[in-house]
Each structure stands twice: as structure tokens, then as C-alpha cells.
Coordinates of C-alpha atoms and ligand atoms in Angstrom, one line a residue:
M26 CA -7.0 12.3 -29.7
R27 CA -3.9 10.0 -30.1
F28 CA -3.6 11.4 -26.2
L29 CA -7.1 10.0 -26.0
V30 CA -4.9 6.7 -27.7
V31 CA -2.1 6.0 -25.3
T32 CA -3.8 7.2 -22.1
L33 CA -6.5 3.8 -23.0
F34 CA -3.4 2.2 -24.2
F35 CA -1.3 2.5 -20.7
T36 CA -5.0 2.8 -19.1
F37 CA -5.2 -1.4 -20.2
L38 CA -2.2 -2.5 -19.6
F39 CA -1.6 -1.3 -16.1
S40 CA -5.0 -3.0 -16.0
C41 CA -3.2 -6.2 -16.8
I42 CA -0.9 -6.4 -15.0
D43 CA -2.8 -7.9 -12.3
A44 CA -1.2 -8.3 -8.6
Y45 CA 2.0 -7.0 -10.3
D46 CA 3.9 -4.1 -9.0
P47 CA 6.0 -2.1 -11.2
L48 CA 7.4 0.1 -8.9
D49 CA 7.8 -2.8 -6.1
P50 CA 8.0 -5.7 -8.0
N51 CA 9.1 -7.8 -4.7
G52 CA 6.4 -6.1 -2.7
N53 CA 3.9 -9.3 -1.2
I54 CA 3.7 -10.7 2.0
T55 CA 4.8 -13.6 3.8
I56 CA 3.4 -15.9 6.4
K57 CA 5.7 -18.3 7.2
W58 CA 5.1 -21.1 9.4
D59 CA 7.6 -22.0 11.7
V60 CA 7.1 -25.4 13.4
I61 CA 9.9 -25.6 16.6
S62 CA 7.7 -28.9 18.1
W63 CA 6.8 -32.3 18.2
T64 CA 3.4 -32.7 20.9
A65 CA 2.1 -36.1 20.8
D66 CA -0.8 -35.3 18.6
G67 CA 1.0 -32.6 16.6
Y68 CA 2.3 -29.7 16.4
V69 CA 3.5 -26.5 18.2
A70 CA 3.8 -23.8 15.2
V71 CA 5.6 -19.7 15.3
V72 CA 3.7 -18.3 12.8
T73 CA 5.2 -15.0 11.2
V74 CA 3.5 -12.4 9.3
N75 CA 5.9 -9.8 7.0
N76 CA 5.1 -7.7 5.7
F77 CA 7.2 -7.2 2.3
Q78 CA 6.0 -4.2 0.1
M79 CA 7.7 -0.8 0.0
Y80 CA 4.5 1.3 0.3
R81 CA 2.0 -0.3 1.2
H82 CA 1.1 -1.1 4.7
I83 CA -2.1 -2.7 7.5
M84 CA -3.8 -0.8 8.5
S85 CA -6.0 -0.3 11.4
P86 CA -8.9 -3.6 11.7
G87 CA -5.6 -5.0 10.6
W88 CA -5.1 -8.0 8.8
T89 CA -6.9 -11.1 9.1
I90 CA -5.6 -14.3 7.5
G91 CA -7.9 -17.2 7.5
W92 CA -6.7 -20.8 6.7
T93 CA -8.1 -24.7 5.7
W94 CA -6.9 -27.6 7.4
D95 CA -6.7 -30.4 5.4
K96 CA -7.5 -33.3 7.9
K97 CA -9.4 -32.9 11.3
E98 CA -6.9 -30.5 12.7
V99 CA -7.4 -28.5 15.8
I100 CA -6.2 -25.7 17.3
W101 CA -5.6 -26.0 20.6
D102 CA -3.7 -23.0 22.2
M103 CA -2.4 -19.5 20.5
K104 CA -0.9 -17.1 21.7
G105 CA -0.3 -12.9 20.2
A106 CA -3.8 -14.1 18.4
Q107 CA -6.6 -15.6 18.6
A108 CA -9.9 -17.0 16.5
T109 CA -12.5 -15.0 15.7
E110 CA -14.5 -18.4 15.8
Q111 CA -14.5 -21.4 17.7
G112 CA -16.6 -23.4 16.5
D113 CA -17.6 -26.7 17.7
C114 CA -15.3 -28.5 20.8
S115 CA -19.1 -30.6 21.6
K116 CA -16.6 -33.4 20.8
F117 CA -13.7 -33.2 22.5
K118 CA -14.2 -33.8 27.3
G119 CA -11.4 -32.6 29.7
T120 CA -9.7 -29.8 28.2
I121 CA -11.8 -27.9 25.5
P122 CA -9.5 -26.5 22.2
H123 CA -9.0 -22.7 21.1
C124 CA -11.3 -23.2 17.9
C125 CA -12.3 -26.9 16.2
K126 CA -13.2 -24.9 12.3
M127 CA -12.4 -26.4 9.3
N128 CA -11.4 -23.0 8.1
P129 CA -10.3 -20.7 11.4
T130 CA -9.9 -16.7 10.6
V131 CA -7.0 -15.6 13.1
V132 CA -7.0 -11.8 14.4
D133 CA -4.2 -10.4 16.3
L134 CA -4.9 -9.1 20.3
L135 CA -4.9 -6.1 20.8
P136 CA -2.6 -3.7 22.3
G137 CA -2.5 -4.1 26.2
A138 CA -3.3 -7.7 25.9
P139 CA -2.8 -9.8 28.7
Y140 CA 1.1 -10.3 29.6
N141 CA -0.3 -14.2 29.7
Q142 CA -1.3 -14.3 26.1
Q143 CA 1.2 -11.8 24.3
F144 CA 4.4 -13.2 21.8
S145 CA 6.6 -11.2 21.0
N146 CA 6.1 -9.6 17.5
C147 CA 2.0 -9.1 18.9
C148 CA -0.5 -7.7 20.0
R149 CA -0.7 -4.5 18.0
G150 CA -4.0 -5.2 16.5
G151 CA -3.1 -6.0 12.9
V152 CA -0.6 -2.9 11.8
L153 CA 1.4 -3.2 9.8
A154 CA 3.9 -1.1 8.2
A155 CA 5.5 -0.7 5.0
W156 CA 8.7 -2.5 4.5
G157 CA 9.9 0.5 3.6
Q158 CA 7.9 2.2 6.2
D159 CA 9.6 0.7 9.2
P160 CA 11.0 -2.8 8.3
Q161 CA 10.7 -3.2 12.2
A162 CA 6.9 -3.1 12.5
A163 CA 6.4 -4.2 9.0
V164 CA 6.1 -7.8 10.9
S165 CA 3.4 -9.6 13.6
A166 CA 3.6 -13.0 15.1
F167 CA 1.7 -15.5 16.9
Q168 CA 1.6 -19.2 18.6
V169 CA -0.3 -22.1 16.8
S170 CA -0.3 -25.2 19.4
V171 CA -2.0 -27.4 16.3
G172 CA -3.4 -30.7 17.9
Q173 CA -5.1 -34.1 15.4
A174 CA -2.2 -33.4 13.3
G175 CA 0.7 -34.9 11.8
T176 CA 3.5 -35.8 14.1
S177 CA 6.7 -35.9 11.8
N178 CA 8.5 -33.7 9.3
K179 CA 6.1 -37.0 7.1
T180 CA 2.7 -37.3 9.0
V181 CA 2.2 -33.1 8.7
K182 CA 0.1 -32.2 6.1
L183 CA 0.0 -27.8 5.4
P184 CA -2.3 -26.1 5.3
Q185 CA -4.6 -24.5 2.3
N186 CA -6.1 -22.2 0.6
F187 CA -4.8 -19.3 2.3
T188 CA -6.4 -16.2 2.8
M189 CA -5.9 -12.2 3.6
L190 CA -7.6 -9.0 4.5
G191 CA -5.0 -6.4 4.8
P192 CA -7.6 -4.9 6.3
V193 CA -9.0 -4.4 2.5
P194 CA -9.9 -7.6 0.5
G195 CA -7.1 -7.2 -2.6
Y196 CA -5.0 -9.4 -1.6
T197 CA -4.2 -13.8 -3.1
C198 CA -2.3 -15.9 -1.1
G199 CA -0.1 -19.1 -2.9
P200 CA 0.0 -22.0 -1.6
A201 CA 2.1 -23.0 1.2
K202 CA 6.1 -24.0 0.1
I203 CA 8.1 -26.0 2.0
V204 CA 11.2 -24.2 3.1
P205 CA 14.3 -24.7 3.9
P206 CA 14.1 -24.8 7.6
T207 CA 14.9 -21.5 9.0
A208 CA 17.3 -20.6 11.2
F209 CA 17.5 -18.8 14.7
L210 CA 20.1 -17.3 16.6
T211 CA 19.6 -17.3 20.4
P212 CA 20.0 -13.3 22.2
D213 CA 23.0 -13.9 22.9
R214 CA 24.3 -14.7 19.0
R215 CA 26.3 -17.4 20.0
R216 CA 24.5 -20.4 20.0
K217 CA 21.9 -21.0 16.3
T218 CA 19.1 -23.5 15.9
Q219 CA 16.6 -24.4 13.2
A220 CA 12.9 -24.8 13.4
L221 CA 12.1 -28.8 12.6
M222 CA 10.6 -27.8 9.1
T223 CA 9.3 -24.2 7.8
W224 CA 6.5 -23.6 4.9
N225 CA 5.9 -20.3 3.1
V226 CA 2.5 -19.0 2.1
T227 CA 3.0 -15.3 -0.3
C228 CA -0.1 -13.2 -0.8
A229 CA 0.0 -10.3 -3.4
Y230 CA -2.4 -7.5 -3.8
S231 CA -3.9 -6.2 -6.7
Q232 CA -6.0 -3.2 -6.4
F233 CA -7.9 -4.1 -8.8
L234 CA -9.8 -7.0 -7.3
A235 CA -10.0 -4.8 -3.6
Q236 CA -11.5 -2.2 -5.0
K237 CA -14.1 -0.9 -8.3
H238 CA -13.1 2.9 -8.8
P239 CA -10.0 4.5 -7.1
S240 CA -9.6 5.7 -4.1
C241 CA -8.1 9.5 -4.6
C242 CA -7.4 12.2 -7.6
V243 CA -5.0 14.0 -7.9
S244 CA -4.8 18.5 -8.8
F245 CA -2.1 20.6 -10.4
S246 CA -1.3 23.8 -10.3
S247 CA 1.1 26.3 -11.2
F248 CA 3.3 28.9 -10.6
Y249 CA 3.2 29.6 -14.1
N250 CA -0.9 30.7 -14.5
E251 CA -3.0 29.8 -13.1
T252 CA -5.4 27.8 -14.4
I253 CA -5.8 24.6 -11.5
T254 CA -6.1 21.8 -13.1
S255 CA -8.9 20.3 -11.1
C256 CA -10.0 15.9 -10.4
P257 CA -11.2 15.0 -13.1
S258 CA -15.0 14.6 -12.6
C259 CA -16.2 11.2 -10.6
A260 CA -13.0 10.1 -10.5
C261 CA -13.3 7.7 -7.8
G262 CA -17.2 7.1 -8.4
C263 CA -20.4 8.9 -8.6
E264 CA -22.5 6.3 -7.3
N265 CA -22.7 7.9 -3.8
K266 CA -23.2 10.9 -3.7
N267 CA -26.8 11.2 -2.5
K268 CA -24.7 10.0 0.3
C269 CA -21.8 12.6 1.2
V270 CA -22.6 15.3 4.0
K271 CA -21.9 19.3 2.7
S272 CA -18.9 20.8 3.9
D273 CA -21.1 23.1 5.1
S274 CA -24.0 20.4 6.8
K275 CA -24.6 20.8 10.6
L276 CA -25.0 17.3 10.4
L277 CA -21.5 18.1 11.2
S278 CA -22.2 18.9 14.7
V279 CA -23.8 16.2 14.9
V280 CA -22.2 13.7 17.7
G281 CA -20.4 10.1 16.1
I282 CA -19.9 11.6 12.9
N283 CA -16.4 10.3 13.4
T284 CA -17.2 7.4 13.9
P285 CA -16.0 4.5 12.3
R286 CA -17.8 1.8 10.5
K287 CA -17.0 -1.5 11.4
D288 CA -17.2 -2.2 7.7
N289 CA -14.9 0.7 6.8
V290 CA -17.7 2.2 4.9
P291 CA -16.6 6.3 4.0
L292 CA -19.1 9.3 5.0
L293 CA -17.6 11.3 2.5
Q294 CA -17.7 15.7 2.7
C295 CA -19.7 16.2 -1.3
T296 CA -16.5 16.9 -4.1
H297 CA -17.5 16.5 -7.4
H298 CA -14.6 14.1 -7.7
M299 CA -15.8 11.4 -4.9
C300 CA -12.5 10.6 -3.5
P301 CA -11.6 10.6 0.1
I302 CA -7.8 11.5 -0.6
R303 CA -7.1 14.1 -3.2
V304 CA -3.0 14.9 -4.0
H305 CA -2.4 18.1 -5.2
W306 CA 0.8 19.4 -6.3
H307 CA 1.8 22.4 -7.0
V308 CA 5.3 23.4 -8.7
K309 CA 6.0 26.7 -6.7
A310 CA 8.9 28.0 -7.7
N311 CA 11.8 28.3 -10.6
Y312 CA 15.4 28.8 -9.8
K313 CA 18.4 29.3 -11.4
D314 CA 19.7 24.9 -10.2
Y315 CA 16.4 24.6 -9.2
W316 CA 12.8 24.1 -8.5
R317 CA 10.4 23.8 -5.7
A318 CA 6.9 21.6 -5.6
K319 CA 4.5 21.6 -2.6
V320 CA 2.7 18.2 -2.0
A321 CA -0.3 18.9 -0.9
I322 CA -3.4 15.6 1.0
T323 CA -7.3 16.0 1.4
N324 CA -8.7 13.9 3.4
F325 CA -12.8 13.8 2.7
N326 CA -13.8 11.0 4.6
Y327 CA -15.7 11.9 8.4
R328 CA -14.7 8.3 8.4
M329 CA -10.9 8.0 8.5
N330 CA -8.1 8.5 10.5
Y331 CA -5.1 7.8 8.1
T332 CA -2.2 6.5 10.7
Q333 CA 0.9 5.6 8.5
W334 CA 0.0 6.5 5.2
T335 CA 2.7 6.9 2.0
L336 CA 2.5 8.3 -0.9
V337 CA 4.3 7.1 -3.7
V338 CA 5.9 9.5 -6.7
Q339 CA 7.3 8.7 -10.0
H340 CA 9.1 12.1 -11.1
P341 CA 12.1 12.0 -13.6
N342 CA 13.5 14.5 -11.8
L343 CA 13.1 12.6 -8.0
N344 CA 16.6 11.2 -8.8
N345 CA 17.5 14.6 -7.9
V346 CA 15.8 15.2 -4.8
T347 CA 17.7 18.1 -3.0
Q348 CA 15.5 18.2 0.0
V349 CA 11.6 17.9 1.7
F350 CA 10.2 20.2 4.0
S351 CA 7.9 18.2 6.3
F352 CA 7.4 14.9 5.0
D353 CA 9.7 11.5 5.1
Y354 CA 11.9 10.3 2.2
K355 CA 12.5 7.6 0.9
P356 CA 13.8 6.8 -2.9
L357 CA 12.3 3.6 -4.0
V358 CA 14.6 2.6 -6.9
S359 CA 12.6 -0.4 -9.0
Y360 CA 14.9 -0.3 -12.7
G361 CA 18.1 0.1 -11.0
S362 CA 19.4 2.5 -12.6
I363 CA 16.1 4.8 -13.7
N364 CA 15.3 6.5 -10.0
D365 CA 12.0 8.6 -10.6
T366 CA 10.3 7.1 -7.8
G367 CA 10.0 8.2 -4.3
M368 CA 7.9 7.4 -0.9
F369 CA 7.2 10.9 1.1
Y370 CA 5.6 9.5 4.5
G371 CA 4.2 11.5 7.6
M372 CA 6.9 12.7 10.6
K373 CA 7.0 10.5 13.9
F374 CA 4.8 11.8 15.9
F375 CA 4.4 15.1 13.5
N376 CA 2.5 14.8 10.8
E377 CA 2.1 10.8 10.9
L378 CA -2.0 11.2 10.9
L379 CA -4.0 12.4 8.4
M380 CA -6.5 13.8 10.3
E381 CA -10.4 13.1 9.6
A382 CA -12.3 15.3 6.1
G383 CA -13.0 18.5 9.0
P384 CA -10.0 21.6 9.4
F385 CA -7.5 19.2 10.3
G386 CA -7.8 17.0 7.3
N387 CA -4.9 17.6 5.2
V388 CA -1.0 17.3 4.8
Q389 CA 1.6 19.4 3.1
S390 CA 4.8 19.7 2.4
E391 CA 7.6 21.2 0.0
V392 CA 10.0 19.7 -1.8
L393 CA 13.2 20.8 -3.4
L394 CA 14.7 19.3 -6.8
Q395 CA 17.7 19.8 -8.1
K396 CA 17.9 20.8 -12.3
D397 CA 19.1 18.8 -14.0
K398 CA 20.1 20.9 -17.1
E399 CA 19.2 18.1 -19.7
T400 CA 16.5 17.2 -18.7
F401 CA 14.9 19.7 -16.7
T402 CA 11.5 22.0 -19.0
F403 CA 8.9 23.6 -17.6
K404 CA 7.0 22.9 -21.3
Q405 CA 4.0 20.0 -21.4
G406 CA 3.7 19.4 -18.1
W407 CA 6.8 17.8 -17.4
G408 CA 6.7 19.6 -13.7
F409 CA 4.1 17.1 -12.6
P410 CA 4.5 13.5 -11.4
W411 CA 3.6 11.1 -13.1
K412 CA 1.4 8.6 -11.2
V413 CA 0.5 9.1 -7.8
Y414 CA -0.5 6.3 -5.8
F415 CA -1.5 7.6 -1.3
N416 CA -1.2 3.9 1.1
G417 CA -0.3 2.0 -2.1
D418 CA -3.0 2.5 -3.7
E419 CA -3.0 4.2 -7.5
C420 CA -5.1 8.1 -7.3
T421 CA -6.8 8.9 -10.8
L422 CA -5.1 12.1 -12.3
P423 CA -6.4 14.5 -14.5
P424 CA -6.4 14.5 -18.8
P425 CA -2.8 15.8 -19.2
D426 CA -4.7 17.4 -22.0
S427 CA -6.3 19.9 -18.9
Y428 CA -2.6 21.2 -17.0
P429 CA -1.8 24.1 -16.7
F430 CA 0.8 24.6 -19.1
L431 CA 3.3 27.6 -20.1
P432 CA 2.2 30.4 -21.7
N433 CA 3.4 31.1 -25.3
S434 CA 4.2 27.8 -24.9
A435 CA 2.5 25.3 -28.0
Y436 CA 0.9 23.1 -26.6
S437 CA 2.2 20.2 -29.0
N438 CA 0.0 16.8 -29.5
Q439 CA 3.4 14.4 -28.6
P440 CA 3.6 11.5 -26.3
F441 CA 3.4 12.6 -22.9
F442 CA 7.6 11.2 -21.7
P443 CA 8.3 8.2 -22.6
R444 CA 9.0 6.0 -20.4
F445 CA 9.7 2.0 -21.1
T446 CA 11.5 1.5 -24.1
A447 CA 9.5 -1.5 -25.2
S448 CA 6.3 0.3 -24.0
T449 CA 7.4 3.1 -26.0
V450 CA 7.9 1.5 -29.3
I451 CA 5.0 -0.5 -28.9
L452 CA 3.4 2.7 -28.9
F453 CA 4.5 4.5 -31.2
L454 CA 2.7 1.6 -33.6
I455 CA 0.2 2.3 -31.6
V456 CA 0.7 6.5 -32.4
F457 CA 1.9 5.8 -35.8
W458 CA -0.9 3.5 -36.5
W459 CA -3.5 5.4 -35.9
Ligands
LIG13 C1 8.1 -11.8 -1.5 O1 9.2 -10.6 -0.6 C2 10.1 -11.2 -0.6 C3 10.6 -10.1 -0.1 O2 11.0 -8.3 -1.4 C4 11.1 -12.2 -2.4 O3 12.5 -12.6 -1.5 C5 10.4 -13.1 -2.4 O4 11.1 -13.5 -2.9 C6 8.0 -12.8 -2.7 N1 8.3 -13.9 -3.2 C7 7.1 -14.0 -4.3 C8 6.8 -15.1 -4.4 O5 6.9 -13.1 -4.8
LIG14 C1 12.3 -34.3 8.2 O1 13.0 -35.2 8.9 C2 14.7 -35.9 8.6 C3 15.6 -35.7 10.5 O2 14.2 -36.1 11.7 C4 14.8 -35.6 7.4 O3 16.3 -35.8 7.3 C5 14.3 -35.0 6.4 O4 15.6 -34.3 5.2 C6 13.1 -34.1 7.0 N1 12.6 -34.0 5.7 C7 11.4 -32.4 5.5 C8 11.3 -32.5 4.4 O5 12.1 -31.2 6.6
LIG15 C1 -8.9 -25.3 -1.1 O1 -9.5 -24.9 -2.9 C2 -9.8 -25.0 -4.2 C3 -10.6 -24.4 -5.7 O2 -11.1 -23.7 -5.0 C4 -10.8 -26.7 -3.8 O3 -11.0 -27.1 -4.9 C5 -10.5 -27.0 -2.7 O4 -10.9 -28.3 -2.5 C6 -10.3 -25.8 -1.7 N1 -9.6 -26.8 -0.3 C7 -10.0 -26.8 0.5 C8 -9.3 -28.6 2.0 O5 -11.5 -26.5 1.4
LIG16 C1 10.2 -17.4 3.4 O1 9.9 -16.5 4.1 C2 10.9 -15.4 5.2 C3 10.0 -14.6 5.2 O2 9.3 -15.4 6.0 C4 12.0 -15.1 3.7 O3 12.9 -14.1 4.7 C5 12.4 -16.6 3.0 O4 12.9 -16.9 2.2 C6 11.1 -17.6 2.2 N1 11.6 -18.6 2.1 C7 11.5 -18.5 0.1 C8 11.7 -20.1 0.1 O5 11.4 -17.2 -0.5
LIG17 C1 -9.6 10.8 14.3 O1 -8.4 11.1 15.5 C2 -8.7 11.9 16.8 C3 -8.0 12.2 17.7 O2 -7.0 10.8 17.9 C4 -10.4 11.6 17.5 O3 -10.3 12.1 18.4 C5 -10.8 11.1 16.4 O4 -12.1 10.4 16.5 C6 -10.9 10.3 15.2 N1 -11.2 10.0 13.9 C7 -11.9 8.9 13.4 C8 -12.0 8.9 12.5 O5 -11.3 8.2 14.0
LIG18 C1 18.2 8.7 -6.3 O1 18.6 9.3 -5.5 C2 18.3 9.5 -4.4 C3 17.4 11.2 -4.3 O2 16.2 12.0 -4.8 C4 19.8 9.8 -4.2 O3 19.9 10.7 -2.6 C5 19.8 7.9 -4.3 O4 21.4 8.0 -4.4 C6 19.9 7.9 -6.0 N1 19.9 7.2 -5.2 C7 20.6 5.9 -7.1 C8 20.9 4.2 -7.3 O5 21.3 6.3 -8.0
LIG19 C1 21.7 15.3 -10.2 O1 21.9 16.9 -10.2 C2 23.1 17.6 -11.0 C3 23.4 19.1 -11.5 O2 22.5 18.1 -12.9 C4 23.3 16.4 -12.0 O3 25.8 16.5 -11.7 C5 24.1 15.2 -11.3 O4 24.7 13.4 -11.8 C6 22.4 14.8 -11.1 N1 21.7 13.5 -9.5 C7 21.7 12.3 -9.9 C8 21.6 11.4 -8.9 O5 20.8 12.4 -11.0
LIG20 C1 -2.8 27.8 -18.7 O1 -3.1 26.9 -19.1 C2 -4.1 26.7 -20.3 C3 -4.1 25.0 -19.6 O2 -5.0 23.4 -18.4 C4 -4.5 27.3 -21.2 O3 -5.7 26.9 -21.5 C5 -4.4 28.5 -20.7 O4 -3.7 29.1 -22.2 C6 -2.7 28.4 -20.1 N1 -2.7 30.4 -19.5 C7 -1.6 30.9 -20.2 C8 -1.6 33.0 -19.9 O5 -1.1 30.3 -21.0

């Protein structure tokens, strides 16, 4: 019972902290506008989209950014991106603007766009890597020429009400804010120039805005107990249970079953958890000074290849990762001294692609951890992670009392891994009050 309360309490605690990610407190997407010249009727700006999120990337079909003009601005021209709709430009004679809509919606160009439409850091179909995975690929940029707009930093009006799809919903953007102008170094690094004016927009992600249900679940097993703790039933919602496909179905030989849909609606293999992704953590071996765990990620969505996937795991022993065998690994130090969270991701050209559901729809690796004699134990499910995120979304863990446990170790109802000092105090209060 106490466990239930504790679990509920934490669920509640985390669902209240909207758009704040304790594992990545500075994670955001920043859209920066640098005005590089004033024109006869407006300005030319370079817009840079930086994904500063450590472990959340933007997958294909990429970002979509929208805003509302303050006055009657139009877009004369764009390089490196395009507005999805031109809108009503019937008032214009001669040169017709690229977009006349009050609220333009902009997407990146696809790879291989004509040379004269390209711009540096453009044309990746809106795909942005996670900052922690590949900072160089975490940036996208385009140039926009705005007309019928202010022509000086006193008269220009900032665009408003920015929106962003990444490509999933879940991002909320703040207002544009004038910031100190960006400085640019010339390629030979011998001269510095600066933007005429710069404004920033910051967008933050909240999983609770993005989707009603989690999109992944976690299962456990161990060498010391033959119980396999599977994902909780309906961990990702069972509303679509009648639309899933059995793994032995004849449908699977139908051409086109793997064709992604425009709206990204998944086609799931039937499972009791109905999650597109399952993460399995197996405590594999115990040595004198080390222990070893195996991690496997399985894709149950027939319509999705996950490119540049990320897996974030929180476990107290991740401060002593000795070797990770076939994934790349990077610690995420979010509390300064507490170093218990790390990001696993695929190796380039080897397993950075998690294929659609089916025989190749899984990736796996092993982790070797050095024991810290003070804290190491296999009791009370210590060998299993506290939190798991796939592609930046938190996965549902099995209930703590179902973890495989050490034979002959009485399972005790102690609070599970007290974590944050402040919340631990509250937690104890609740437990005793109960
Ligand atoms: C956005 O992220 C950057 C980089 O982590 C950080 O410097 C900045 O303060 C963040 N902005 C906001 C508004 O959180
Ligand atoms: C506008 O430009 C003038 C110089 O042209 C500068 O002195 C002023 O600080 C600028 N204001 C803003 C808000 O950037
Ligand atoms: C921006 O959104 C706010 C709140 O939704 C609304 O009141 C305002 O009119 C919008 N501004 C524009 C220019 O659409
Ligand atoms: C504006 O955004 C850029 C990243 O594009 C960032 O480096 C800069 O610190 C931001 N400025 C402010 C004041 O947040
Ligand atoms: C996944 O990638 C493979 C190989 O590139 C391709 O044949 C398949 O159609 C892709 N599946 C989806 C759902 O995009
Ligand atoms: C965090 O742990 C990793 C090993 O997983 C280690 O390489 C890194 O130096 C540690 N960082 C800190 C600040 O302790
Ligand atoms: C890793 O474990 C060893 C042995 O217990 C310990 O001396 C060392 O401080 C640990 N390293 C970290 C980063 O905690
Ligand atoms: C293995 O763990 C389960 C709990 O998940 C427990 O019921 C069972 O008794 C354990 N097996 C042994 C041999 O201790």
C-alpha cells in the first residue's frame, strides 16, 4: 500500500512539473532571428533554430514553425526553408511575394534542394539531432526577406505567437525577446561583424502536452531469478487494441504495410502493453568488482524507423560505467555532483537506426559497471533503472513489487531509493502519516 502511495506521489510530482525536465533543466529549442540588413520596405533576417535539448531530437518529418505577423508583413523570399502556403497575394502586381499569410507556417527544405535555394545548415527535412548526441547537427537555419515591415530597430515589430511542431505536438514557445545582437566571425576569423538586431524565442517541451499515453514501457529480468517482469498491461493505452496486427498475421506480407502515414499514426504489433517501444533491462552477471547489464530496445511499430534514437537511463551506478559495448554513451550530469543519468544512442552506420517492427526491429548492447562497495546490492531491485526515457519521452516502469528479487531476501516495504533530499522528507511524512 505504501508503495502505491509513493508511486502515485511521484507520478503526481512529475506530472505537475510541466515543461521542466529535471534531467535536462536547460533543455529547450531556441529560434533566433538576426536582422542582417534593412531593405526599402523591411528587412532580411537569418533565422537559426538550435535544439539545446540534451537527449530529445526532432525526427523526420521534421520541425514546423509558425508565427503571426504583428502588422501586414509579407515574406518576399526565403532561402533554406519555405512557407507551406502562399496565401492571398492578389494585391501585388509585378513581383509576387513568397507568402502573404498573416500566420505563415514554415518547414525546412528536403535534402538535395536546388543550389540557389539553399542556405547554410538547411535542407535536412527539418531533422535536428539532440544536443548531447551531435551538437553540429542540432542546428537548422534559413533566411527570410520580410516586406511591408519596419525598416529600423525602432519601427520593426516582432512576430508573435510562435508555434512549433517537432514533429509531434508538445512544444510551447514563449514571446520573442530582443537580446544583444549576435556577433559573427568572418571565415578567416580576422573580423567580427554583428547583427543589426536580434530577437530570440524559446520553446520548451512537455510530454504531458504531447500525448495522452506514454510511448514506451520497460521490462526486467535477471540472472538471479527466472521471473521476467513484463511491461505493465496497457502501459501505452489500449484504445487501439482492435487495430493492432498479430505478429503471425498474413497482413504482414501485404505490400505497403510499412509505409509511414502522413499523420504518423502507428500500426502496432499486438502486445499486452500496446507500446510502440519496449526497453528491456536484464541484470546479466555479477563479478567481484563489476556487474553487467544487457539493454535491448524493441520496436513494435510497423510504420516507423527510428533514426538517431536516444535512450536515457537513471541508475545510481551509472557514475561508474566502465564499458558500453555496442551503443555510444554519454553521462548527463544534471545535479552537479549527482552523476546517475546517462544517454545511450546508436553508433553511426551500425545501429543508429532502429528498424520498423519485425525481425530487425531491435537494437541491443551491454554495459559493464564497476561496483561501488558502499552502495552496491542486488536487493530490492537495486540493479534496475529508476527512470527510462526513449527519444525524450519517459517510459512506464513495472510496479516495484513485481521486480525480480533475490532469492531468500525478504522483500521489504522500504521507500524505494530515496532520491531528492527535499522530496524524501515529504515522502517520509506521507509514509508515516499513512
Ligand atoms: C535555453 O537553453 C540554453 C542552452 O542550454 C540556455 O542557455 C538558455 O538559458 C535556455 N533558455 C531558457 C529560456 O530556458
Ligand atoms: C537601434 O540602433 C541604434 C543605432 O542605430 C542603437 O543605438 C540602439 O541601441 C538600437 N536599439 C535597439 C533596441 O537595438
Ligand atoms: C497571440 O495569442 C494571444 C493569446 O492567444 C492572443 O490574444 C493574441 O491576439 C495573439 N496575437 C496575434 C497577433 O495573433
Ligand atoms: C539567443 O539564442 C542564442 C542561440 O541561438 C543563444 O546563444 C543566446 O544566448 C540567446 N540569447 C539569450 C539572451 O537568451
Ligand atoms: C525503414 O528502412 C528500411 C531500409 O532503409 C526501408 O526499406 C523501410 O521501408 C523503412 N520503413 C519505414 C516504416 O519507413
Ligand atoms: C560521471 O560518470 C562518468 C562515467 O559514467 C565519468 O566518465 C564522468 O567523469 C563522471 N562525471 C562526474 C562529474 O563525476
Ligand atoms: C567507481 O568505483 C570505485 C570503486 O568503488 C570508486 O573508487 C570510484 O570513486 C568510483 N567512481 C566514481 C566516479 O564514482
Ligand atoms: C523471483 O521474484 C519474484 C517477484 O518478482 C518472487 O515472487 C519470486 O519468489 C522470486 N524467486 C525466487 C526463487 O526467489
